[in-house]
XYZ file of C-alpha atoms in Angstrom:
387
model
C 15.313 4.859 19.476
C 11.904 3.811 20.829
C 11.431 3.547 24.519
C 9.481 0.374 24.684
C 8.310 1.063 28.185
C 5.994 3.853 26.990
C 4.512 1.779 24.182
C 1.099 -0.240 24.839
C 1.262 -3.849 23.580
C 0.197 -4.619 20.795
C 0.763 -1.411 18.900
C 1.600 -0.102 15.399
C 4.053 2.703 15.966
C 4.845 5.017 13.110
C 8.047 7.114 13.405
C 7.601 10.554 12.186
C 11.264 11.097 11.528
C 11.325 8.042 9.160
C 8.007 9.337 7.565
C 9.337 12.630 6.782
C 12.454 11.059 5.264
C 10.259 9.147 2.733
C 8.039 12.154 2.041
C 11.104 14.500 1.274
C 12.468 11.993 -1.158
C 9.155 11.613 -2.780
C 8.740 15.233 -3.062
C 12.128 15.574 -4.585
C 11.341 13.191 -7.327
C 7.941 14.903 -8.020
C 9.494 18.410 -8.151
C 12.658 17.385 -10.251
C 10.765 15.344 -12.683
C 7.772 17.607 -12.823
C 5.357 14.956 -12.091
C 2.513 14.441 -9.585
C 2.943 11.683 -6.837
C -0.040 11.070 -4.796
C -0.772 8.593 -1.916
C -2.570 5.364 -2.495
C -4.941 4.605 0.608
C -4.865 0.897 -0.399
C -1.518 0.660 1.354
C -1.892 3.423 3.959
C -4.797 5.345 5.382
C -3.806 6.492 8.901
C -5.788 9.779 8.446
C -4.607 11.511 11.686
C -1.116 11.581 10.148
C -2.423 13.566 7.065
C -1.253 16.941 8.236
C 2.160 15.832 7.904
C 1.551 14.347 4.441
C -0.060 17.710 3.268
C 3.355 19.348 3.953
C 4.731 17.344 0.908
C 1.938 16.034 -1.278
C -1.400 17.562 -2.440
C -3.577 14.494 -3.516
C -4.403 10.981 -2.952
C -5.995 8.090 -4.945
C -8.990 6.004 -3.807
C -10.385 2.666 -4.869
C -13.597 2.817 -3.057
C -16.415 5.042 -1.960
C -15.102 5.053 1.532
C -11.448 5.835 0.513
C -12.774 8.778 -1.677
C -14.691 10.107 1.253
C -11.569 9.955 3.462
C -9.609 11.795 0.893
C -12.240 14.602 0.669
C -13.070 14.929 4.403
C -9.696 14.152 6.119
C -7.018 14.783 3.421
C -8.930 17.812 2.337
C -8.763 17.369 -1.467
C -10.585 15.284 -4.046
C -9.230 11.943 -4.868
C -8.108 10.175 -8.053
C -10.393 7.293 -8.233
C -10.151 3.796 -9.735
C -12.351 0.932 -9.020
C -12.852 -2.377 -10.894
C -16.497 -1.732 -10.804
C -18.847 1.276 -9.922
C -22.374 0.777 -8.982
C -25.434 2.995 -9.450
C -25.515 3.053 -5.711
C -21.977 4.339 -5.082
C -21.243 6.315 -8.130
C -22.719 9.551 -7.002
C -20.404 9.528 -4.054
C -17.449 9.282 -6.418
C -18.786 12.315 -8.429
C -18.851 14.207 -5.195
C -15.476 13.394 -3.747
C -13.270 12.934 -6.823
C -11.435 15.098 -9.265
C -10.427 12.139 -11.636
C -12.229 8.952 -12.223
C -10.823 5.889 -14.047
C -13.094 3.304 -15.589
C -11.779 -0.297 -15.678
C -13.870 -1.120 -18.880
C -15.531 0.493 -21.771
C -18.869 -0.923 -20.651
C -18.339 0.879 -17.200
C -17.512 4.136 -18.980
C -20.730 3.870 -21.249
C -22.842 3.204 -18.309
C -21.560 5.897 -16.081
C -19.951 8.668 -18.194
C -23.621 10.248 -18.656
C -23.820 10.856 -14.981
C -20.335 12.667 -15.255
C -21.407 14.690 -18.220
C -24.590 16.125 -16.541
C -23.109 16.421 -13.238
C -22.355 19.543 -11.400
C -18.880 18.786 -10.331
C -15.945 18.794 -12.875
C -14.471 15.435 -13.090
C -11.593 14.210 -15.458
C -12.177 10.791 -16.638
C -9.912 8.073 -17.735
C -9.790 4.400 -18.807
C -7.517 1.791 -17.228
C -5.361 0.164 -19.999
C -3.555 -3.182 -19.923
C -0.205 -3.289 -21.497
C -0.095 -7.100 -21.189
C 3.242 -6.994 -19.466
C 4.287 -7.129 -15.901
C 7.296 -8.488 -14.107
C 5.557 -9.252 -10.950
C 6.160 -12.806 -10.152
C 3.542 -13.555 -7.507
C 0.306 -14.104 -9.265
C -1.622 -12.901 -6.480
C -0.244 -9.426 -7.009
C 0.057 -9.362 -10.664
C -2.456 -7.130 -12.366
C -1.445 -8.161 -15.940
C -1.612 -12.038 -15.481
C -3.382 -13.804 -18.221
C -7.132 -13.572 -17.841
C -6.888 -10.502 -15.549
C -10.074 -8.571 -14.821
C -8.068 -5.252 -15.030
C -7.901 -2.801 -17.804
C -8.573 -2.526 -21.599
C -6.178 -4.066 -24.039
C -4.974 -1.947 -27.019
C -6.943 -4.064 -29.621
C -10.282 -3.106 -27.951
C -9.681 0.556 -28.107
C -11.287 2.482 -31.055
C -9.109 4.898 -32.972
C -10.801 7.798 -31.549
C -11.352 7.669 -27.888
C -14.875 8.134 -26.569
C -16.067 11.464 -25.588
C -14.734 12.585 -22.206
C -11.661 10.185 -21.909
C -8.885 12.406 -21.038
C -6.478 9.879 -19.454
C -4.924 6.513 -19.372
C -4.289 4.671 -16.057
C -1.821 1.698 -16.125
C -0.858 -0.205 -13.077
C 1.476 -3.241 -13.459
C 4.114 -3.044 -10.547
C 4.565 -4.339 -7.031
C 7.536 -3.016 -4.901
C 9.252 -2.705 -8.261
C 12.483 -0.904 -9.323
C 12.941 1.875 -11.845
C 14.541 -0.566 -14.370
C 11.200 -2.577 -14.380
C 9.406 0.646 -15.067
C 11.891 1.388 -17.840
C 10.935 -1.903 -19.501
C 7.263 -1.447 -18.908
C 7.217 2.004 -20.398
C 8.433 0.446 -23.648
C 5.353 -1.767 -23.819
C 3.054 1.066 -22.725
C 4.305 3.285 -25.416
C 4.436 0.552 -28.050
C 0.905 -0.361 -27.410
C -0.790 2.943 -26.440
C 1.163 6.056 -27.448
C -0.825 6.446 -30.708
C -3.697 7.586 -28.335
C -1.524 10.014 -26.329
C -2.196 13.017 -28.474
C -5.807 12.558 -27.380
C -5.064 12.576 -23.796
C -4.381 15.183 -21.031
C -2.834 12.775 -18.337
C -1.211 9.405 -18.027
C -1.186 7.580 -14.548
C 1.533 5.081 -14.128
C -0.099 3.516 -10.955
C 1.677 2.322 -7.953
C 4.377 -0.290 -6.974
C 7.121 2.179 -7.564
C 9.253 1.731 -4.333
C 11.385 4.591 -4.533
C 12.043 4.785 -0.875
C 13.746 1.381 -0.592
C 17.432 1.662 0.140
C 18.693 0.174 -3.196
C 16.203 2.184 -5.400
C 17.833 4.033 -8.236
C 16.189 7.364 -7.757
C 18.157 9.145 -10.325
C 17.340 6.621 -12.966
C 13.621 7.047 -11.998
C 13.896 10.849 -12.416
C 15.704 10.352 -15.756
C 12.875 8.022 -17.037
C 10.160 10.457 -16.051
C 11.951 13.547 -17.574
C 12.332 11.396 -20.786
C 8.636 10.498 -20.851
C 7.708 14.138 -20.297
C 10.173 15.375 -23.074
C 8.398 12.853 -25.466
C 5.008 13.843 -24.540
C 5.232 17.358 -23.122
C 1.471 17.897 -23.041
C 0.770 14.901 -20.706
C 0.530 15.402 -17.078
C 2.255 12.281 -15.703
C 1.078 10.847 -12.175
C 2.290 8.103 -10.014
C 0.380 6.771 -7.150
C 2.596 4.562 -4.941
C 1.403 3.260 -1.552
C 4.086 1.395 0.064
C 6.866 3.821 -0.918
C 5.318 6.333 1.286
C 5.215 4.217 4.574
C 8.137 2.072 3.655
C 10.144 1.110 6.920
C 8.539 3.926 8.932
C 7.838 1.798 12.051
C 7.285 -1.619 13.724
C 4.351 -3.584 15.184
C 5.208 -4.030 18.837
C 4.095 -7.255 20.536
C 4.842 -9.121 23.616
C 5.490 -12.722 24.416
C 2.542 -14.386 26.438
C 3.810 -17.912 26.490
C 6.422 -20.408 25.224
C 5.331 -23.857 24.199
C 7.195 -26.816 22.722
C 6.087 -29.659 20.636
C 8.287 -32.505 19.388
C 11.464 -30.163 19.683
C 9.699 -27.172 18.046
C 9.446 -24.122 20.363
C 6.854 -21.698 19.631
C 6.801 -18.166 21.353
C 2.933 -17.205 21.365
C 2.443 -13.473 21.141
C -0.422 -11.025 21.882
C -0.717 -10.423 18.012
C -1.885 -12.478 15.178
C -0.292 -12.988 11.761
C -3.741 -13.680 10.179
C -5.481 -10.677 11.957
C -2.682 -8.085 12.108
C 0.025 -9.152 9.561
C -2.008 -10.776 6.785
C 0.366 -10.198 4.004
C 2.927 -12.469 5.896
C 0.596 -15.294 5.150
C -0.697 -14.220 1.890
C 2.588 -13.441 0.118
C 3.901 -15.155 2.042
C 7.261 -13.522 3.475
C 8.933 -13.635 6.825
C 9.365 -10.284 8.494
C 12.301 -8.901 10.127
C 12.194 -9.201 13.917
C 14.370 -6.667 15.661
C 17.354 -8.286 17.527
C 16.623 -11.639 15.882
C 18.243 -13.467 13.008
C 15.863 -14.635 10.410
C 16.260 -18.225 9.260
C 14.758 -20.596 6.841
C 11.451 -21.503 7.974
C 12.387 -25.164 8.779
C 15.209 -24.295 10.850
C 13.286 -24.465 14.021
C 12.903 -28.303 13.474
C 16.527 -28.697 13.447
C 17.624 -26.437 16.415
C 20.372 -27.912 18.686
C 20.300 -27.868 22.355
C 21.175 -24.389 23.720
C 20.094 -22.576 20.494
C 17.383 -19.954 20.986
C 15.515 -20.666 17.867
C 11.680 -20.021 17.700
C 8.673 -20.020 15.705
C 6.593 -16.975 16.560
C 2.906 -17.884 17.043
C -0.318 -15.660 16.804
C -3.100 -15.850 19.364
C -6.037 -16.714 17.049
C -7.394 -20.389 16.834
C -6.249 -20.713 13.157
C -3.593 -23.462 13.157
C -1.528 -21.832 10.609
C -1.507 -18.573 12.508
C 2.428 -18.890 13.082
C 5.886 -18.094 11.275
C 9.344 -19.281 11.692
C 12.245 -19.304 12.286
C 13.970 -16.651 14.164
C 17.244 -17.065 16.308
C 17.511 -14.911 19.402
C 20.653 -14.492 21.436
C 18.756 -15.411 24.837
C 15.824 -17.395 26.033
C 12.737 -15.673 25.377
C 10.628 -14.735 28.449
C 6.941 -14.018 29.154
C 6.466 -10.336 28.826
C 9.448 -9.510 26.627
C 8.711 -7.256 23.762
C 8.953 -8.335 20.078
C 9.137 -5.841 17.367
C 8.051 -6.749 13.755
C 9.934 -4.243 11.469
C 8.256 -2.326 8.676
C 4.678 -2.984 9.635
C 2.942 0.133 8.745
C 2.133 -0.246 5.043
C -0.422 -2.919 3.948
C -1.018 -3.888 7.556
C -3.521 -1.565 9.326
C -5.490 -1.398 6.051
C -5.821 -5.164 6.031
C -6.432 -5.876 9.689
C -9.483 -7.776 10.974
C -11.089 -8.766 14.249
C -11.191 -12.516 13.762
C -11.692 -14.299 16.940
C -12.443 -10.874 18.570
C -8.683 -10.642 19.398
C -7.581 -7.349 20.983
C -6.761 -4.907 18.091
C -3.264 -3.411 18.247
C -3.190 0.358 19.173
C -2.196 2.990 16.568
C 0.544 5.607 17.659
C 2.908 8.166 16.243
C 6.398 8.736 17.671
C 7.234 12.317 17.204
C 10.573 13.651 16.297
C 10.940 14.963 19.849
C 10.412 11.364 21.228
C 6.852 11.995 22.408
C 4.637 9.020 21.683
C 0.949 10.081 20.624
C -1.381 7.098 20.833
C -3.813 7.985 18.230
C -6.285 5.159 18.799
C -6.948 2.149 21.317
C -9.471 -0.510 20.621
C -11.996 -2.032 22.857
C -14.692 -4.577 23.136
C -17.418 -2.129 21.668
C -15.198 -1.888 18.331
C -15.442 -5.621 18.019
C -19.216 -5.672 18.862
C -20.026 -2.894 16.422
C -18.101 -4.644 13.504
C -20.248 -7.931 14.248
C -23.506 -5.898 14.282
């Protein structure tokens, strides 16, 4: 249990016990199915926690030069890289920091593979393929939507793969189940298995939410074992992000004011949805608040006298920087702590300093109850971001 009195507000708090629980499950899947599962920095990149991760996994995946450098310098291993587009300026860095490089298109491969071939560092190259199938319903997160810019369709691949292409990368999941993977694998194999004999590895991308409570882990292991039995020469790789940091800690905030307009009460906080929880507005979804009942968004408009129903409002000047509705069992007071659950993945990596709002601190709650504050932010952090 978190002692709220020892936590600065606002603050992202990762709980080591919950993190290790996720890591243990992921390692179990990897070892049992004899596959490699690596951490995707796009969902989580809190590098001061990497010593814990290295007890369970051996590699990471990067989508940019900076992520690749973070993998090399802070995780201590070369990254598996995929980027929609490499440039002449940043590709040498990928060659330095990466063990695997996946190209998004054949034209990118043709442009940059000569640099791989003549380089001094060994790099295994792959191509991203598009099976033209995904069950992701929100188009913002669907990498296989019609007209997508991601990957090569089967009709564009030559019978003999270009020199140096050793793997296929396929990503078409988002917080998905093993049963969606099962259906996806059928499409991948139907469209691309004829090239598998020419490959060394198959990367099934991210979105495999194996640490979610209702996820069928045994079914996932069975699928992966079956895949390896059918293609025993292939190294199978998964690169989830959310699964590693799923439900590993809250964003702790405080009430700074309560305002009312035409019967709608809003508790204004010292955090911002648009700055510190952007997926809540992008997706959108209403996060869980500890000790509160989540209601339909319009419930706050119909609250009866005596009901403690509030919108929660951010402290930026964006009009839409709020969400609602939550029902509490008491009247909210200025200074009271509000805990947004499950705010470690896809939060810190997306935060911004819009309005110069005070950035949440970052902390790790150790298993012995000690809170280690990794980072606090100050005016100079904002100033340096603005140049």
